[in-house]
mmCIF file with all atom_site columns, C-alpha atoms in Angstrom:
data_model
loop_
_atom_site.group_PDB
_atom_site.id
_atom_site.type_symbol
_atom_site.label_atom_id
_atom_site.label_alt_id
_atom_site.label_comp_id
_atom_site.label_asym_id
_atom_site.label_entity_id
_atom_site.label_seq_id
_atom_site.pdbx_PDB_ins_code
_atom_site.Cartn_x
_atom_site.Cartn_y
_atom_site.Cartn_z
_atom_site.occupancy
_atom_site.B_iso_or_equiv
_atom_site.pdbx_formal_charge
_atom_site.auth_seq_id
_atom_site.auth_comp_id
_atom_site.auth_asym_id
_atom_site.auth_atom_id
_atom_site.pdbx_PDB_model_num
ATOM 1   C CA . MET E 1 1   ? 1.896   3.727   -2.371  1.00 0.00 ? 1485 MET E CA 1
ATOM 2   C CA . SER E 1 2   ? 4.003   1.120   -4.611  1.00 0.00 ? 1486 SER E CA 1
ATOM 3   C CA . GLU E 1 3   ? 7.755   1.028   -4.162  1.00 0.00 ? 1487 GLU E CA 1
ATOM 4   C CA . ARG E 1 4   ? 7.720   1.273   -7.989  1.00 0.00 ? 1488 ARG E CA 1
ATOM 5   C CA . PRO E 1 5   ? 5.981   4.598   -8.708  1.00 0.00 ? 1489 PRO E CA 1
ATOM 6   C CA . PHE E 1 6   ? 6.179   4.174   -12.566 1.00 0.00 ? 1490 PHE E CA 1
ATOM 7   C CA . MET E 1 7   ? 6.062   1.312   -15.053 1.00 0.00 ? 1491 MET E CA 1
ATOM 8   C CA . GLN E 1 8   ? 7.988   1.515   -18.267 1.00 0.00 ? 1492 GLN E CA 1
ATOM 9   C CA . LEU E 1 9   ? 5.879   1.136   -21.259 1.00 0.00 ? 1493 LEU E CA 1
ATOM 10  C CA . TYR E 1 10  ? 7.478   0.614   -24.820 1.00 0.00 ? 1494 TYR E CA 1
ATOM 11  C CA . VAL E 1 11  ? 4.768   2.138   -26.805 1.00 0.00 ? 1495 VAL E CA 1
ATOM 12  C CA . SER E 1 12  ? 5.889   0.726   -30.323 1.00 0.00 ? 1496 SER E CA 1
ATOM 13  C CA . ASP E 1 13  ? 6.137   -2.795  -28.870 1.00 0.00 ? 1497 ASP E CA 1
ATOM 14  C CA . PHE E 1 14  ? 2.779   -2.459  -26.913 1.00 0.00 ? 1498 PHE E CA 1
ATOM 15  C CA . VAL E 1 15  ? 0.968   -1.236  -30.046 1.00 0.00 ? 1499 VAL E CA 1
ATOM 16  C CA . GLY E 1 16  ? 2.438   -3.978  -32.396 1.00 0.00 ? 1500 GLY E CA 1
ATOM 17  C CA . ASP E 1 17  ? 1.760   -6.733  -30.029 1.00 0.00 ? 1501 ASP E CA 1
ATOM 18  C CA . THR E 1 18  ? -1.897  -5.880  -29.394 1.00 0.00 ? 1502 THR E CA 1
ATOM 19  C CA . LEU E 1 19  ? -3.108  -5.234  -32.996 1.00 0.00 ? 1503 LEU E CA 1
ATOM 20  C CA . GLN E 1 20  ? -5.444  -8.055  -32.787 1.00 0.00 ? 1504 GLN E CA 1
ATOM 21  C CA . LEU E 1 21  ? -7.163  -6.895  -29.618 1.00 0.00 ? 1505 LEU E CA 1
ATOM 22  C CA . SER E 1 22  ? -10.316 -4.906  -29.210 1.00 0.00 ? 1506 SER E CA 1
ATOM 23  C CA . THR E 1 23  ? -10.406 -1.630  -27.407 1.00 0.00 ? 1507 THR E CA 1
ATOM 24  C CA . GLU E 1 24  ? -12.226 -3.405  -24.572 1.00 0.00 ? 1508 GLU E CA 1
ATOM 25  C CA . GLN E 1 25  ? -9.438  -6.205  -24.483 1.00 0.00 ? 1509 GLN E CA 1
ATOM 26  C CA . ILE E 1 26  ? -6.670  -3.463  -24.458 1.00 0.00 ? 1510 ILE E CA 1
ATOM 27  C CA . GLY E 1 27  ? -8.256  -1.697  -21.563 1.00 0.00 ? 1511 GLY E CA 1
ATOM 28  C CA . ALA E 1 28  ? -8.411  -4.909  -19.640 1.00 0.00 ? 1512 ALA E CA 1
ATOM 29  C CA . TYR E 1 29  ? -4.908  -6.006  -20.532 1.00 0.00 ? 1513 TYR E CA 1
ATOM 30  C CA . MET E 1 30  ? -3.436  -2.569  -19.346 1.00 0.00 ? 1514 MET E CA 1
ATOM 31  C CA . LEU E 1 31  ? -5.365  -2.933  -15.998 1.00 0.00 ? 1515 LEU E CA 1
ATOM 32  C CA . ILE E 1 32  ? -3.969  -6.256  -15.405 1.00 0.00 ? 1516 ILE E CA 1
ATOM 33  C CA . LEU E 1 33  ? -0.386  -5.359  -16.344 1.00 0.00 ? 1517 LEU E CA 1
ATOM 34  C CA . MET E 1 34  ? -0.596  -2.456  -13.705 1.00 0.00 ? 1518 MET E CA 1
ATOM 35  C CA . ALA E 1 35  ? -2.070  -4.473  -10.968 1.00 0.00 ? 1519 ALA E CA 1
ATOM 36  C CA . MET E 1 36  ? 0.606   -7.141  -11.624 1.00 0.00 ? 1520 MET E CA 1
ATOM 37  C CA . TRP E 1 37  ? 3.396   -4.427  -11.585 1.00 0.00 ? 1521 TRP E CA 1
ATOM 38  C CA . ASN E 1 38  ? 2.130   -3.235  -8.173  1.00 0.00 ? 1522 ASN E CA 1
ATOM 39  C CA . ALA E 1 39  ? 1.801   -6.822  -6.859  1.00 0.00 ? 1523 ALA E CA 1
ATOM 40  C CA . GLY E 1 40  ? 5.388   -7.689  -7.780  1.00 0.00 ? 1524 GLY E CA 1
ATOM 41  C CA . GLY E 1 41  ? 5.024   -9.549  -11.015 1.00 0.00 ? 1525 GLY E CA 1
ATOM 42  C CA . ARG E 1 42  ? 2.443   -12.087 -10.101 1.00 0.00 ? 1526 ARG E CA 1
ATOM 43  C CA . LEU E 1 43  ? -1.319  -12.394 -9.903  1.00 0.00 ? 1527 LEU E CA 1
ATOM 44  C CA . PRO E 1 44  ? -3.753  -15.205 -9.027  1.00 0.00 ? 1528 PRO E CA 1
ATOM 45  C CA . ASP E 1 45  ? -4.992  -17.236 -11.912 1.00 0.00 ? 1529 ASP E CA 1
ATOM 46  C CA . ASP E 1 46  ? -8.560  -16.828 -10.932 1.00 0.00 ? 1530 ASP E CA 1
ATOM 47  C CA . ASP E 1 47  ? -11.349 -15.497 -13.270 1.00 0.00 ? 1531 ASP E CA 1
ATOM 48  C CA . ALA E 1 48  ? -13.278 -13.893 -10.594 1.00 0.00 ? 1532 ALA E CA 1
ATOM 49  C CA . LYS E 1 49  ? -10.325 -12.025 -9.273  1.00 0.00 ? 1533 LYS E CA 1
ATOM 50  C CA . LEU E 1 50  ? -8.929  -11.202 -12.699 1.00 0.00 ? 1534 LEU E CA 1
ATOM 51  C CA . ALA E 1 51  ? -12.525 -9.786  -13.738 1.00 0.00 ? 1535 ALA E CA 1
ATOM 52  C CA . ARG E 1 52  ? -12.464 -7.442  -10.636 1.00 0.00 ? 1536 ARG E CA 1
ATOM 53  C CA . VAL E 1 53  ? -9.030  -6.236  -11.824 1.00 0.00 ? 1537 VAL E CA 1
ATOM 54  C CA . ALA E 1 54  ? -10.127 -5.613  -15.444 1.00 0.00 ? 1538 ALA E CA 1
ATOM 55  C CA . ARG E 1 55  ? -13.308 -3.914  -14.042 1.00 0.00 ? 1539 ARG E CA 1
ATOM 56  C CA . LEU E 1 56  ? -15.584 -6.445  -16.085 1.00 0.00 ? 1540 LEU E CA 1
ATOM 57  C CA . SER E 1 57  ? -18.281 -8.701  -14.995 1.00 0.00 ? 1541 SER E CA 1
ATOM 58  C CA . LEU E 1 58  ? -17.272 -12.294 -14.670 1.00 0.00 ? 1542 LEU E CA 1
ATOM 59  C CA . ARG E 1 59  ? -19.467 -13.270 -17.728 1.00 0.00 ? 1543 ARG E CA 1
ATOM 60  C CA . ARG E 1 60  ? -17.709 -10.492 -19.795 1.00 0.00 ? 1544 ARG E CA 1
ATOM 61  C CA . TRP E 1 61  ? -14.290 -11.437 -18.616 1.00 0.00 ? 1545 TRP E CA 1
ATOM 62  C CA . ARG E 1 62  ? -14.785 -15.075 -19.516 1.00 0.00 ? 1546 ARG E CA 1
ATOM 63  C CA . ALA E 1 63  ? -15.778 -14.018 -23.084 1.00 0.00 ? 1547 ALA E CA 1
ATOM 64  C CA . ILE E 1 64  ? -12.730 -11.801 -23.804 1.00 0.00 ? 1548 ILE E CA 1
ATOM 65  C CA . SER E 1 65  ? -10.035 -13.462 -21.637 1.00 0.00 ? 1549 SER E CA 1
ATOM 66  C CA . ALA E 1 66  ? -9.097  -16.363 -24.019 1.00 0.00 ? 1550 ALA E CA 1
ATOM 67  C CA . ASP E 1 67  ? -7.127  -13.864 -26.237 1.00 0.00 ? 1551 ASP E CA 1
ATOM 68  C CA . LEU E 1 68  ? -5.829  -11.820 -23.318 1.00 0.00 ? 1552 LEU E CA 1
ATOM 69  C CA . LEU E 1 69  ? -4.491  -14.749 -21.288 1.00 0.00 ? 1553 LEU E CA 1
ATOM 70  C CA . THR E 1 70  ? -2.214  -15.799 -24.345 1.00 0.00 ? 1554 THR E CA 1
ATOM 71  C CA . PHE E 1 71  ? 0.087   -12.722 -23.301 1.00 0.00 ? 1555 PHE E CA 1
ATOM 72  C CA . PHE E 1 72  ? 0.633   -14.364 -19.836 1.00 0.00 ? 1556 PHE E CA 1
ATOM 73  C CA . GLN E 1 73  ? 2.470   -17.329 -18.420 1.00 0.00 ? 1557 GLN E CA 1
ATOM 74  C CA . ARG E 1 74  ? 0.117   -19.503 -16.171 1.00 0.00 ? 1558 ARG E CA 1
ATOM 75  C CA . GLU E 1 75  ? 1.916   -21.535 -13.636 1.00 0.00 ? 1559 GLU E CA 1
ATOM 76  C CA . ALA E 1 76  ? 1.031   -23.036 -10.112 1.00 0.00 ? 1560 ALA E CA 1
ATOM 77  C CA . GLY E 1 77  ? -2.131  -21.036 -9.824  1.00 0.00 ? 1561 GLY E CA 1
ATOM 78  C CA . GLU E 1 78  ? -0.615  -17.666 -10.802 1.00 0.00 ? 1562 GLU E CA 1
ATOM 79  C CA . ILE E 1 79  ? -0.081  -15.803 -13.973 1.00 0.00 ? 1563 ILE E CA 1
ATOM 80  C CA . GLY E 1 80  ? 3.088   -13.715 -14.870 1.00 0.00 ? 1564 GLY E CA 1
ATOM 81  C CA . HIS E 1 81  ? 4.287   -11.708 -17.807 1.00 0.00 ? 1565 HIS E CA 1
ATOM 82  C CA . LYS E 1 82  ? 7.643   -12.106 -19.316 1.00 0.00 ? 1566 LYS E CA 1
ATOM 83  C CA . ARG E 1 83  ? 8.434   -8.632  -20.467 1.00 0.00 ? 1567 ARG E CA 1
ATOM 84  C CA . LEU E 1 84  ? 6.918   -7.116  -17.111 1.00 0.00 ? 1568 LEU E CA 1
ATOM 85  C CA . THR E 1 85  ? 9.048   -9.521  -15.052 1.00 0.00 ? 1569 THR E CA 1
ATOM 86  C CA . LYS E 1 86  ? 12.117  -8.206  -16.785 1.00 0.00 ? 1570 LYS E CA 1
ATOM 87  C CA . GLU E 1 87  ? 11.369  -4.480  -16.426 1.00 0.00 ? 1571 GLU E CA 1
ATOM 88  C CA . LEU E 1 88  ? 10.622  -5.311  -12.701 1.00 0.00 ? 1572 LEU E CA 1
ATOM 89  C CA . HIS E 1 89  ? 14.094  -6.761  -12.358 1.00 0.00 ? 1573 HIS E CA 1
ATOM 90  C CA . LYS E 1 90  ? 15.644  -3.776  -13.968 1.00 0.00 ? 1574 LYS E CA 1
ATOM 91  C CA . ALA E 1 91  ? 13.781  -1.430  -11.666 1.00 0.00 ? 1575 ALA E CA 1
ATOM 92  C CA . LEU E 1 92  ? 14.806  -3.456  -8.709  1.00 0.00 ? 1576 LEU E CA 1
ATOM 93  C CA . VAL E 1 93  ? 18.431  -3.262  -9.631  1.00 0.00 ? 1577 VAL E CA 1
ATOM 94  C CA . LYS E 1 94  ? 18.451  0.378   -10.001 1.00 0.00 ? 1578 LYS E CA 1
ATOM 95  C CA . SER E 1 95  ? 16.566  1.047   -6.871  1.00 0.00 ? 1579 SER E CA 1
ATOM 96  C CA . GLU E 1 96  ? 19.123  -1.130  -4.900  1.00 0.00 ? 1580 GLU E CA 1
ATOM 97  C CA . ALA E 1 97  ? 21.895  0.747   -6.638  1.00 0.00 ? 1581 ALA E CA 1
ATOM 98  C CA . ARG E 1 98  ? 20.575  4.173   -5.751  1.00 0.00 ? 1582 ARG E CA 1
ATOM 99  C CA . ALA E 1 99  ? 20.136  3.049   -1.931  1.00 0.00 ? 1583 ALA E CA 1
ATOM 100 C CA . ALA E 1 100 ? 23.757  1.905   -1.995  1.00 0.00 ? 1584 ALA E CA 1
ATOM 101 C CA . ALA E 1 101 ? 24.957  5.039   -3.501  1.00 0.00 ? 1585 ALA E CA 1
ATOM 102 C CA . GLY E 1 102 ? 22.962  7.022   -0.903  1.00 0.00 ? 1586 GLY E CA 1
ATOM 103 C CA . ALA E 1 103 ? 24.287  4.953   1.962   1.00 0.00 ? 1587 ALA E CA 1
ATOM 104 C CA . ARG E 1 104 ? 27.896  5.507   0.653   1.00 0.00 ? 1588 ARG E CA 1
ATOM 105 C CA . GLY E 1 105 ? 27.331  9.073   0.342   1.00 0.00 ? 1589 GLY E CA 1
ATOM 106 C CA . GLY E 1 106 ? 25.816  9.477   3.857   1.00 0.00 ? 1590 GLY E CA 1
ATOM 107 C CA . ALA E 1 107 ? 28.769  7.565   5.452   1.00 0.00 ? 1591 ALA E CA 1
ATOM 108 C CA . ALA E 1 108 ? 31.354  9.650   3.498   1.00 0.00 ? 1592 ALA E CA 1
ATOM 109 C CA . THR E 1 109 ? 29.643  12.996  4.870   1.00 0.00 ? 1593 THR E CA 1
ATOM 110 C CA . ALA E 1 110 ? 29.460  11.545  8.299   1.00 0.00 ? 1594 ALA E CA 1
ATOM 111 C CA . LEU E 1 111 ? 33.150  10.645  8.157   1.00 0.00 ? 1595 LEU E CA 1
ATOM 112 C CA . LYS E 1 112 ? 34.142  14.070  6.732   1.00 0.00 ? 1596 LYS E CA 1
ATOM 113 C CA . THR E 1 113 ? 32.244  15.757  9.207   1.00 0.00 ? 1597 THR E CA 1
ATOM 114 C CA . LYS E 1 114 ? 33.830  13.724  12.049  1.00 0.00 ? 1598 LYS E CA 1
ATOM 115 C CA . ALA E 1 115 ? 37.320  14.314  10.606  1.00 0.00 ? 1599 ALA E CA 1
ATOM 116 C CA . HIS E 1 116 ? 36.641  17.993  10.402  1.00 0.00 ? 1600 HIS E CA 1
ATOM 117 C CA . ALA E 1 117 ? 35.456  18.262  13.905  1.00 0.00 ? 1601 ALA E CA 1
ATOM 118 C CA . GLY E 1 118 ? 38.497  16.132  15.208  1.00 0.00 ? 1602 GLY E CA 1
ATOM 119 C CA . PRO E 1 119 ? 41.166  18.952  14.801  1.00 0.00 ? 1603 PRO E CA 1
ATOM 120 C CA . ASN E 1 120 ? 38.919  21.540  16.264  1.00 0.00 ? 1604 ASN E CA 1
ATOM 121 C CA . ALA E 1 121 ? 37.975  19.619  19.414  1.00 0.00 ? 1605 ALA E CA 1
ATOM 122 C CA . GLY E 1 122 ? 40.765  20.733  21.338  1.00 0.00 ? 1606 GLY E CA 1
ATOM 123 C CA . ALA E 1 123 ? 40.746  24.385  20.213  1.00 0.00 ? 1607 ALA E CA 1
ATOM 124 C CA . LEU E 1 124 ? 40.248  27.068  22.778  1.00 0.00 ? 1608 LEU E CA 1
ATOM 125 C CA . PRO E 1 125 ? 36.752  28.789  22.460  1.00 0.00 ? 1609 PRO E CA 1
ATOM 126 C CA . ARG E 1 126 ? 37.085  32.259  21.197  1.00 0.00 ? 1610 ARG E CA 1
ATOM 127 C CA . HIS E 1 127 ? 35.487  35.030  23.161  1.00 0.00 ? 1611 HIS E CA 1
ATOM 128 C CA . SER E 1 128 ? 33.041  37.324  21.443  1.00 0.00 ? 1612 SER E CA 1
ATOM 129 C CA . PRO E 1 129 ? 33.849  40.957  21.378  1.00 0.00 ? 1613 PRO E CA 1
ATOM 130 C CA . ASP E 1 130 ? 31.377  41.592  23.939  1.00 0.00 ? 1614 ASP E CA 1
ATOM 131 C CA . SER E 1 131 ? 32.771  39.111  26.362  1.00 0.00 ? 1615 SER E CA 1
ATOM 132 C CA . ARG E 1 132 ? 36.286  40.413  25.714  1.00 0.00 ? 1616 ARG E CA 1
ATOM 133 C CA . ASN E 1 133 ? 35.121  43.919  26.495  1.00 0.00 ? 1617 ASN E CA 1
ATOM 134 C CA . GLN E 1 134 ? 33.467  42.798  29.808  1.00 0.00 ? 1618 GLN E CA 1
ATOM 135 C CA . ASN E 1 135 ? 36.726  41.008  30.613  1.00 0.00 ? 1619 ASN E CA 1
ATOM 136 C CA . GLU E 1 136 ? 38.742  44.073  29.961  1.00 0.00 ? 1620 GLU E CA 1
ATOM 137 C CA . LYS E 1 137 ? 36.331  46.291  31.943  1.00 0.00 ? 1621 LYS E CA 1
ATOM 138 C CA . ALA E 1 138 ? 36.087  43.993  34.809  1.00 0.00 ? 1622 ALA E CA 1
ATOM 139 C CA . PRO E 1 139 ? 39.401  45.174  36.500  1.00 0.00 ? 1623 PRO E CA 1
ATOM 140 C CA . ALA E 1 140 ? 38.366  48.722  36.248  1.00 0.00 ? 1624 ALA E CA 1
ATOM 141 C CA . PHE E 1 141 ? 35.800  48.170  38.992  1.00 0.00 ? 1625 PHE E CA 1
ATOM 142 C CA . SER E 1 142 ? 38.092  46.627  41.484  1.00 0.00 ? 1626 SER E CA 1
ATOM 143 C CA . PRO E 1 143 ? 38.599  48.753  44.818  1.00 0.00 ? 1627 PRO E CA 1
ATOM 144 C CA . GLU E 1 144 ? 42.123  49.863  43.896  1.00 0.00 ? 1628 GLU E CA 1
ATOM 145 C CA . ASN E 1 145 ? 41.142  51.143  40.461  1.00 0.00 ? 1629 ASN E CA 1
ATOM 146 C CA . ALA E 1 146 ? 38.050  52.893  41.825  1.00 0.00 ? 1630 ALA E CA 1
ATOM 147 C CA . GLU E 1 147 ? 40.145  54.741  44.442  1.00 0.00 ? 1631 GLU E CA 1
ATOM 148 C CA . ALA E 1 148 ? 42.532  55.839  41.624  1.00 0.00 ? 1632 ALA E CA 1
ATOM 149 C CA . SER E 1 149 ? 39.826  56.857  39.387  1.00 0.00 ? 1633 SER E CA 1
ATOM 150 C CA . SER E 1 150 ? 38.250  58.849  42.170  1.00 0.00 ? 1634 SER E CA 1
ATOM 151 C CA . ALA E 1 151 ? 41.637  60.591  42.782  1.00 0.00 ? 1635 ALA E CA 1
ATOM 152 C CA . ARG E 1 152 ? 41.957  61.398  39.178  1.00 0.00 ? 1636 ARG E CA 1
ATOM 153 C CA . GLY E 1 153 ? 38.409  62.735  39.040  1.00 0.00 ? 1637 GLY E CA 1
ATOM 154 C CA . GLU E 1 154 ? 39.243  65.084  41.825  1.00 0.00 ? 1638 GLU E CA 1
ATOM 155 C CA . GLN E 1 155 ? 42.358  66.334  40.403  1.00 0.00 ? 1639 GLN E CA 1
ATOM 156 C CA . ASP E 1 156 ? 40.626  66.958  37.027  1.00 0.00 ? 1640 ASP E CA 1
ATOM 157 C CA . ALA E 1 157 ? 37.855  68.923  38.773  1.00 0.00 ? 1641 ALA E CA 1
ATOM 158 C CA . ALA E 1 158 ? 40.322  71.128  40.493  1.00 0.00 ? 1642 ALA E CA 1
ATOM 159 C CA . VAL E 1 159 ? 42.101  71.861  37.330  1.00 0.00 ? 1643 VAL E CA 1
ATOM 160 C CA . PHE E 1 160 ? 38.797  72.469  35.543  1.00 0.00 ? 1644 PHE E CA 1
ATOM 161 C CA . SER E 1 161 ? 37.789  74.787  38.355  1.00 0.00 ? 1645 SER E CA 1
ATOM 162 C CA . ARG E 1 162 ? 40.903  76.804  38.054  1.00 0.00 ? 1646 ARG E CA 1
ATOM 163 C CA . GLU E 1 163 ? 40.812  77.157  34.326  1.00 0.00 ? 1647 GLU E CA 1
ATOM 164 C CA . LYS E 1 164 ? 37.228  78.443  34.690  1.00 0.00 ? 1648 LYS E CA 1
ATOM 165 C CA . ALA E 1 165 ? 38.078  80.974  37.343  1.00 0.00 ? 1649 ALA E CA 1
ATOM 166 C CA . GLU E 1 166 ? 41.145  82.454  35.474  1.00 0.00 ? 1650 GLU E CA 1
ATOM 167 C CA . PRO E 1 167 ? 39.149  84.253  32.803  1.00 0.00 ? 1651 PRO E CA 1
ATOM 168 C CA . LEU E 1 168 ? 37.048  85.773  35.462  1.00 0.00 ? 1652 LEU E CA 1
ATOM 169 C CA . SER E 1 169 ? 40.144  86.804  37.510  1.00 0.00 ? 1653 SER E CA 1
ATOM 170 C CA . ARG E 1 170 ? 41.690  88.416  34.431  1.00 0.00 ? 1654 ARG E CA 1
ATOM 171 C CA . ALA E 1 171 ? 38.425  90.441  33.990  1.00 0.00 ? 1655 ALA E CA 1
ATOM 172 C CA . GLY E 1 172 ? 38.533  91.593  37.580  1.00 0.00 ? 1656 GLY E CA 1
ATOM 173 C CA . LYS E 1 173 ? 35.576  89.496  38.501  1.00 0.00 ? 1657 LYS E CA 1
ATOM 174 C CA . THR E 1 174 ? 35.079  86.551  41.068  1.00 0.00 ? 1658 THR E CA 1
ATOM 175 C CA . ALA E 1 175 ? 33.426  83.317  40.212  1.00 0.00 ? 1659 ALA E CA 1
ATOM 176 C CA . PRO E 1 176 ? 29.800  83.572  41.419  1.00 0.00 ? 1660 PRO E CA 1
ATOM 177 C CA . VAL E 1 177 ? 28.751  81.374  44.187  1.00 0.00 ? 1661 VAL E CA 1
ATOM 178 C CA . PHE E 1 178 ? 25.205  80.174  44.296  1.00 0.00 ? 1662 PHE E CA 1
ATOM 179 C CA . PRO E 1 179 ? 23.255  79.356  47.472  1.00 0.00 ? 1663 PRO E CA 1
ATOM 180 C CA . GLY E 1 180 ? 22.598  75.634  48.136  1.00 0.00 ? 1664 GLY E CA 1
ATOM 181 C CA . LYS E 1 181 ? 25.607  74.675  46.121  1.00 0.00 ? 1665 LYS E CA 1
ATOM 182 C CA . LYS E 1 182 ? 28.671  72.869  47.452  1.00 0.00 ? 1666 LYS E CA 1
ATOM 183 C CA . PRO E 1 183 ? 31.950  74.987  47.718  1.00 0.00 ? 1667 PRO E CA 1
ATOM 184 C CA . GLY E 1 184 ? 33.797  75.059  44.667  1.00 0.00 ? 1668 GLY E CA 1
ATOM 185 C CA . TRP E 1 185 ? 30.838  74.756  42.252  1.00 0.00 ? 1669 TRP E CA 1
ATOM 186 C CA . HIS E 1 186 ? 30.618  77.275  39.636  1.00 0.00 ? 1670 HIS E CA 1
ATOM 187 C CA . ARG E 1 187 ? 27.737  77.933  37.158  1.00 0.00 ? 1671 ARG E CA 1
ATOM 188 C CA . PRO E 1 188 ? 28.773  76.373  33.761  1.00 0.00 ? 1672 PRO E CA 1
ATOM 189 C CA . LYS E 1 189 ? 30.044  79.060  31.241  1.00 0.00 ? 1673 LYS E CA 1
ATOM 190 C CA . THR E 1 190 ? 27.404  80.065  28.643  1.00 0.00 ? 1674 THR E CA 1
ATOM 191 C CA . HIS E 1 191 ? 27.977  81.686  25.282  1.00 0.00 ? 1675 HIS E CA 1
ATOM 192 C CA . THR E 1 192 ? 27.180  85.039  26.784  1.00 0.00 ? 1676 THR E CA 1
ATOM 193 C CA . ASP E 1 193 ? 29.886  84.483  29.326  1.00 0.00 ? 1677 ASP E CA 1
ATOM 194 C CA . ALA E 1 194 ? 32.416  83.656  26.701  1.00 0.00 ? 1678 ALA E CA 1
ATOM 195 C CA . ALA E 1 195 ? 31.593  86.676  24.687  1.00 0.00 ? 1679 ALA E CA 1
ATOM 196 C CA . ASN E 1 196 ? 31.700  88.972  27.717  1.00 0.00 ? 1680 ASN E CA 1
ATOM 197 C CA . ALA E 1 197 ? 35.230  87.523  28.595  1.00 0.00 ? 1681 ALA E CA 1
ATOM 198 C CA . ILE E 1 198 ? 36.433  88.097  24.992  1.00 0.00 ? 1682 ILE E CA 1
ATOM 199 C CA . ILE E 1 199 ? 35.201  91.738  24.856  1.00 0.00 ? 1683 ILE E CA 1
ATOM 200 C CA . GLU E 1 200 ? 36.736  92.442  28.375  1.00 0.00 ? 1684 GLU E CA 1
ATOM 201 C CA . GLU E 1 201 ? 40.030  91.040  26.972  1.00 0.00 ? 1685 GLU E CA 1
ATOM 202 C CA . ILE E 1 202 ? 39.786  93.453  23.968  1.00 0.00 ? 1686 ILE E CA 1
ATOM 203 C CA . ARG E 1 203 ? 38.801  96.476  26.200  1.00 0.00 ? 1687 ARG E CA 1
ATOM 204 C CA . SER E 1 204 ? 41.600  95.709  28.323  1.00 0.00 ? 1688 SER E CA 1
ATOM 205 C CA . HIS E 1 205 ? 44.101  95.668  25.392  1.00 0.00 ? 1689 HIS E CA 1
ATOM 206 C CA . ASP E 1 206 ? 42.426  98.954  24.006  1.00 0.00 ? 1690 ASP E CA 1
ATOM 207 C CA . ARG E 1 207 ? 43.004  100.662 27.409  1.00 0.00 ? 1691 ARG E CA 1
ATOM 208 C CA . SER E 1 208 ? 46.728  99.662  27.168  1.00 0.00 ? 1692 SER E CA 1
ATOM 209 C CA . ARG E 1 209 ? 46.811  101.216 23.751  1.00 0.00 ? 1693 ARG E CA 1
ATOM 210 C CA . THR E 1 210 ? 45.051  104.382 24.861  1.00 0.00 ? 1694 THR E CA 1
ATOM 211 C CA . ALA E 1 211 ? 47.502  104.756 27.614  1.00 0.00 ? 1695 ALA E CA 1
ATOM 212 C CA . ALA E 1 212 ? 50.355  104.670 25.062  1.00 0.00 ? 1696 ALA E CA 1
ATOM 213 C CA . GLY E 1 213 ? 48.766  107.248 23.075  1.00 0.00 ? 1697 GLY E CA 1
ATOM 214 C CA . ASP E 1 214 ? 47.472  105.090 20.234  1.00 0.00 ? 1698 ASP E CA 1
ATOM 215 C CA . GLU E 1 215 ? 44.587  107.024 18.385  1.00 0.00 ? 1699 GLU E CA 1
ATOM 216 C CA . GLY E 1 216 ? 42.914  103.655 16.950  1.00 0.00 ? 1700 GLY E CA 1
ATOM 217 C CA . ALA E 1 217 ? 42.389  102.371 20.486  1.00 0.00 ? 1701 ALA E CA 1
ATOM 218 C CA . GLY E 1 218 ? 38.706  101.627 21.546  1.00 0.00 ? 1702 GLY E CA 1
ATOM 219 C CA . ARG E 1 219 ? 37.484  100.609 18.169  1.00 0.00 ? 1703 ARG E CA 1
ATOM 220 C CA . ASP E 1 220 ? 38.355  96.944  18.181  1.00 0.00 ? 1704 ASP E CA 1
ATOM 221 C CA . VAL E 1 221 ? 34.997  96.072  20.187  1.00 0.00 ? 1705 VAL E CA 1
ATOM 222 C CA . LEU E 1 222 ? 32.851  97.825  17.737  1.00 0.00 ? 1706 LEU E CA 1
ATOM 223 C CA . MET E 1 223 ? 34.343  95.859  14.809  1.00 0.00 ? 1707 MET E CA 1
ATOM 224 C CA . LEU E 1 224 ? 33.186  92.559  16.545  1.00 0.00 ? 1708 LEU E CA 1
ATOM 225 C CA . PRO E 1 225 ? 29.429  93.000  16.945  1.00 0.00 ? 1709 PRO E CA 1
ATOM 226 C CA . ALA E 1 226 ? 28.962  89.166  16.353  1.00 0.00 ? 1710 ALA E CA 1
ATOM 227 C CA . ILE E 1 227 ? 30.502  88.418  19.902  1.00 0.00 ? 1711 ILE E CA 1
ATOM 228 C CA . ARG E 1 228 ? 28.594  91.313  21.593  1.00 0.00 ? 1712 ARG E CA 1
ATOM 229 C CA . PRO E 1 229 ? 26.711  89.935  24.827  1.00 0.00 ? 1713 PRO E CA 1
ATOM 230 C CA . ASP E 1 230 ? 22.865  89.654  24.440  1.00 0.00 ? 1714 ASP E CA 1
#
């Protein structure tokens, strides 16, 4: 592809300058101008080559070329075109200006990036939340903390066992022990166990009221059907 992807065409000037040319001559003229633009402004002053550019036979080219060649400057075995050379120079200047601007912009961006990276070069890397959590959790798995955690676990288990056993003791029952289980293990309390414990508490209170001569004693359990055991 040519370095010059488009050719400036001043339509009014072109139409005014080619009024004396036939349609065939205008077509050949345009083809020569476009080939000259791609070639950098010059073409060989050779009838055979120019005929091929104009897509005409050599005989036909020679028949119409006299009028066409008046638009060109012939020098040192080449032909050129004054207006086309001027437009080529303008296009070259614009292209070089854009290239220089792009180079300056790229250099400025690189410098800005380097300046931005400089102050951050010595900054300590930040840990992500996951890495911080891992660092915080790591000491928890040391032998000393493991022993302390085990001791706390045993204490909590003992407290929990006592709390589970107290409602059964108040109800006059002992915690059930199941075969094949370690000593101190108790079956987890169910909703039925909780209901029974509450009912037993109410009955105990009713018995105390009955002993004191309260005629309304014994009715509290009947008023709480929702917590009766299944």
